[in-house]
Amino acid sequence: MTGNDSPPEDRPSEEAPDRSFAVDVEEVLEDDPDGEPSQGLFDDLLSGEPIFENKEVLRPSYTPHELPHRSDQINKMATILVAALRGETPSNILIYGKTGTGKTASAKFVSQELEQTSKKYEVPCEVEYINCEVTDTQYRVLAQLANKFIEQNEAHVERRLSDLADLREAVEEGSTALEATPFESTTGIDSRIETLEDELEEMEPVPMTGWPTDRVYKEFFDAVDYRERVVVIMLDEIDKLVEKSGDDTLYNLSRMNSELDNSRVSIMGISNDLKFTDFLDPRVKSSLGEEEIVFPPYDANQLRDILQHRADIAFEERALTDDVIPLCAAFAAQEHGDARRALDLLRTAGELAERSQSEHVDESHVRKAQDKIELDRVVEVVRTLPTQSKLVLFSIILLEKNGVHNINTGEVFNIYKRLCEEIDADVLTQRRVTDLISELDMLGIVNAIVVSKGRYGRTKEISLSVPTEETEAVLLADSRLSEIEEIQPFVQARFDN
DNA sequence: CATCCACCGGAATGTAGGGCCT
DNA sequence: AGGCCCTACATTCCGGTGGATG
């Protein structure tokens, strides 16, 4: 399709959606004491045809109102959770699925609906979301939950206090409209206010550290049980929690119901790992997995629907050429059907198109976006590598740059040693360095395979699988590594043997 | 066909740092 | 404050090995 090079038809696309903003920019520029010309830095960029209409929609944080191809899962969740609206305890739910399969989005969507409906019918029902990758110990989970409920209870009490204050005022004025009030006089109200204030006094947030865990648990327990309601606790990335701090938390949460007087608790676990229940206590396993919902990866067609859906909102009309979305979908489908990845790709492609001032997003932008995302990933990984790993990687790069292929561990280790001496770092043993190389392999930064060279031993053959120049630049940005000045000697040393 | 290189990689053990708890 | 325990990172020790080479 080469109809893209559209003739200069409606060149003056001056209908910038946010006129006021444009004016502001001009004003600022005019007020500049230096007397800069008003044809400023941003003018060019603003004048281009806008590509995005609403970019937020493409961000991972956005929770869509419609989730194509997930109605089965959503319905099942809803069927289970209606119980909450009838004041019963919903079954615990376990949700499985790989990253970017819409688990969190669906769960959040359902919980929003649930809370809204509960307000409509005035059934007390709440959902609390916890991301266990961030909050990854029993203590922190309990503390966070406790604090959320304490906060809510406080708000609840405060509301009742202000209601009472109003009532008191009304009674004092002898308003006749209040015959139905249960209080004869202000003193009755006063004592009620007093007890509530005392209760408010007691509600102190749990400190982030310091208390014994069971005290936090008690605090949380009391806060939940403070009044009648159904509470759904949503534990995202629950596998991380189990991995890092065992199943005690889940055990405690799942047996809570038998001790609660006023409220009911239901757990909704979201996991990336299908097999994580293997590590659980059988009791926990059976109680948690009362209902299981699986989110299979999206296939390319489904991804296309999802992208189309969002693209309609996110982009200006006709900003995308026809092949953009299928291509994004195809790329992402290769990465185990990760919708997040697909959206990321689409957004990045759009940004690239915007930056290059083209009027449409086309296939080339998608391909560039693919590269950019991969490069960003690598840069981020390399940047956050520990110093020792950086040194190892740098050694590999030095060898590679010198045209050495099929690098082996011995060579890397030699160069690595010299680098360490140069910047005065601890020299690790070769055993450790092989592990570091294996880690780099895992991260996809290098490629290492064990080969036997017969008489000449057995070693890893290592090759770089990321762009040399960029990676080197990232490494040299590290304050320790930047001390390395003369690179030649290291390279030279290799040929001396 | 045995040899033997040059490293692999498992296991045990050591050490530092940090959070938790009394 | 001080003991305890967990985790991450390292070292030490060492048995293991694929296959070119003599």
Tab-separated table of N, CA, C and O in Angstrom, chain A residues 21 41 52 60 80 151 159 173 203 208 230 238 243 255 318 326 328-329 334 339-340 345 354 373 378 401 432 484 490:
chain	number	residue	atom	x	y	z
A	21	PHE	N	-3.378	25.597	25.105
A	21	PHE	CA	-2.001	25.231	25.429
A	21	PHE	C	-1.027	25.922	24.474
A	21	PHE	O	-0.030	26.490	24.875
A	41	LEU	N	11.504	26.401	20.173
A	41	LEU	CA	11.896	25.005	20.191
A	41	LEU	C	10.724	24.057	19.944
A	41	LEU	O	10.824	23.079	19.223
A	52	PHE	N	-1.498	10.732	18.236
A	52	PHE	CA	-2.232	10.191	19.371
A	52	PHE	C	-3.438	11.056	19.702
A	52	PHE	O	-3.379	12.280	19.623
A	60	PRO	N	0.346	0.412	30.420
A	60	PRO	CA	-0.011	-0.802	31.164
A	60	PRO	C	-0.909	-0.511	32.367
A	60	PRO	O	-1.655	-1.382	32.813
A	80	ILE	N	-18.946	-16.142	40.839
A	80	ILE	CA	-18.460	-16.530	42.161
A	80	ILE	C	-18.633	-15.387	43.161
A	80	ILE	O	-19.002	-15.603	44.308
A	151	GLU	N	-7.736	2.767	58.293
A	151	GLU	CA	-8.033	4.049	57.657
A	151	GLU	C	-9.521	4.161	57.335
A	151	GLU	O	-10.166	5.168	57.616
A	159	ARG	N	-17.313	9.933	59.870
A	159	ARG	CA	-18.573	10.259	59.227
A	159	ARG	C	-19.710	10.211	60.248
A	159	ARG	O	-20.554	11.098	60.322
A	173	GLU	N	-31.366	22.906	68.895
A	173	GLU	CA	-32.233	23.979	68.412
A	173	GLU	C	-33.707	23.616	68.538
A	173	GLU	O	-34.574	24.388	68.161
A	203	MET	N	-7.505	3.844	67.151
A	203	MET	CA	-7.126	3.415	65.809
A	203	MET	C	-5.828	4.060	65.371
A	203	MET	O	-5.805	5.142	64.825
A	208	MET	N	5.504	0.419	59.902
A	208	MET	CA	6.010	-0.421	58.815
A	208	MET	C	6.967	-1.501	59.307
A	208	MET	O	7.278	-2.435	58.605
A	230	VAL	N	-18.358	-7.837	53.707
A	230	VAL	CA	-17.628	-8.897	53.026
A	230	VAL	C	-16.401	-8.272	52.387
A	230	VAL	O	-16.499	-7.258	51.705
A	238	ILE	N	0.764	-13.645	43.545
A	238	ILE	CA	0.762	-14.378	44.810
A	238	ILE	C	1.908	-15.384	44.875
A	238	ILE	O	2.414	-15.693	45.948
A	243	GLU	N	6.869	-17.701	47.329
A	243	GLU	CA	8.266	-17.976	47.064
A	243	GLU	C	9.160	-17.318	48.117
A	243	GLU	O	10.102	-17.898	48.605
A	255	ARG	N	-7.835	-19.126	57.208
A	255	ARG	CA	-8.582	-19.659	58.361
A	255	ARG	C	-9.274	-18.546	59.151
A	255	ARG	O	-9.918	-18.801	60.158
A	318	ARG	N	-7.349	7.310	11.244
A	318	ARG	CA	-6.504	7.106	10.067
A	318	ARG	C	-5.026	7.379	10.321
A	318	ARG	O	-4.253	7.607	9.401
A	326	PRO	N	-1.842	-5.752	12.705
A	326	PRO	CA	-1.496	-7.169	12.542
A	326	PRO	C	-0.031	-7.456	12.846
A	326	PRO	O	0.286	-8.482	13.443
A	328	CYS	N	2.027	-5.774	14.906
A	328	CYS	CA	2.217	-5.731	16.366
A	328	CYS	C	1.713	-7.022	16.990
A	328	CYS	O	2.377	-7.623	17.839
A	329	ALA	N	0.543	-7.441	16.556
A	329	ALA	CA	-0.055	-8.653	17.107
A	329	ALA	C	0.834	-9.848	16.837
A	329	ALA	O	1.064	-10.677	17.719
A	334	GLN	N	4.410	-13.996	19.210
A	334	GLN	CA	5.628	-14.797	19.336
A	334	GLN	C	6.145	-14.794	20.760
A	334	GLN	O	6.755	-15.758	21.209
A	339	ALA	N	-0.151	-9.451	25.866
A	339	ALA	CA	-0.866	-8.272	25.378
A	339	ALA	C	-0.182	-6.986	25.818
A	339	ALA	O	-0.207	-5.981	25.111
A	340	ARG	N	0.436	-7.041	26.976
A	340	ARG	CA	1.136	-5.847	27.452
A	340	ARG	C	2.236	-5.463	26.464
A	340	ARG	O	2.426	-4.319	26.119
A	345	LEU	N	4.383	-2.133	22.193
A	345	LEU	CA	4.911	-2.043	20.840
A	345	LEU	C	4.155	-0.990	20.045
A	345	LEU	O	4.740	-0.137	19.381
A	354	GLU	N	5.602	9.822	15.736
A	354	GLU	CA	5.381	11.205	16.158
A	354	GLU	C	6.692	11.971	16.122
A	354	GLU	O	6.777	13.098	15.640
A	373	ILE	N	12.480	-1.372	21.906
A	373	ILE	CA	12.071	-2.006	23.155
A	373	ILE	C	13.129	-2.999	23.610
A	373	ILE	O	13.505	-3.042	24.773
A	378	VAL	N	17.714	-4.268	27.198
A	378	VAL	CA	19.112	-4.613	27.393
A	378	VAL	C	19.827	-3.517	28.179
A	378	VAL	O	20.549	-3.798	29.138
A	401	LYS	N	35.293	-7.114	20.455
A	401	LYS	CA	35.676	-5.955	19.653
A	401	LYS	C	36.968	-6.200	18.905
A	401	LYS	O	37.256	-5.569	17.907
A	432	ARG	N	33.467	-18.625	40.335
A	432	ARG	CA	32.413	-17.621	40.451
A	432	ARG	C	32.142	-16.953	39.104
A	432	ARG	O	31.002	-16.685	38.745
A	484	ILE	N	38.537	2.888	33.748
A	484	ILE	CA	39.368	2.160	32.799
A	484	ILE	C	39.696	3.066	31.628
A	484	ILE	O	38.808	3.520	30.918
A	490	PHE	N	44.981	-4.375	27.418
A	490	PHE	CA	44.262	-5.617	27.690
A	490	PHE	C	44.142	-6.445	26.436
A	490	PHE	O	44.354	-7.647	26.433
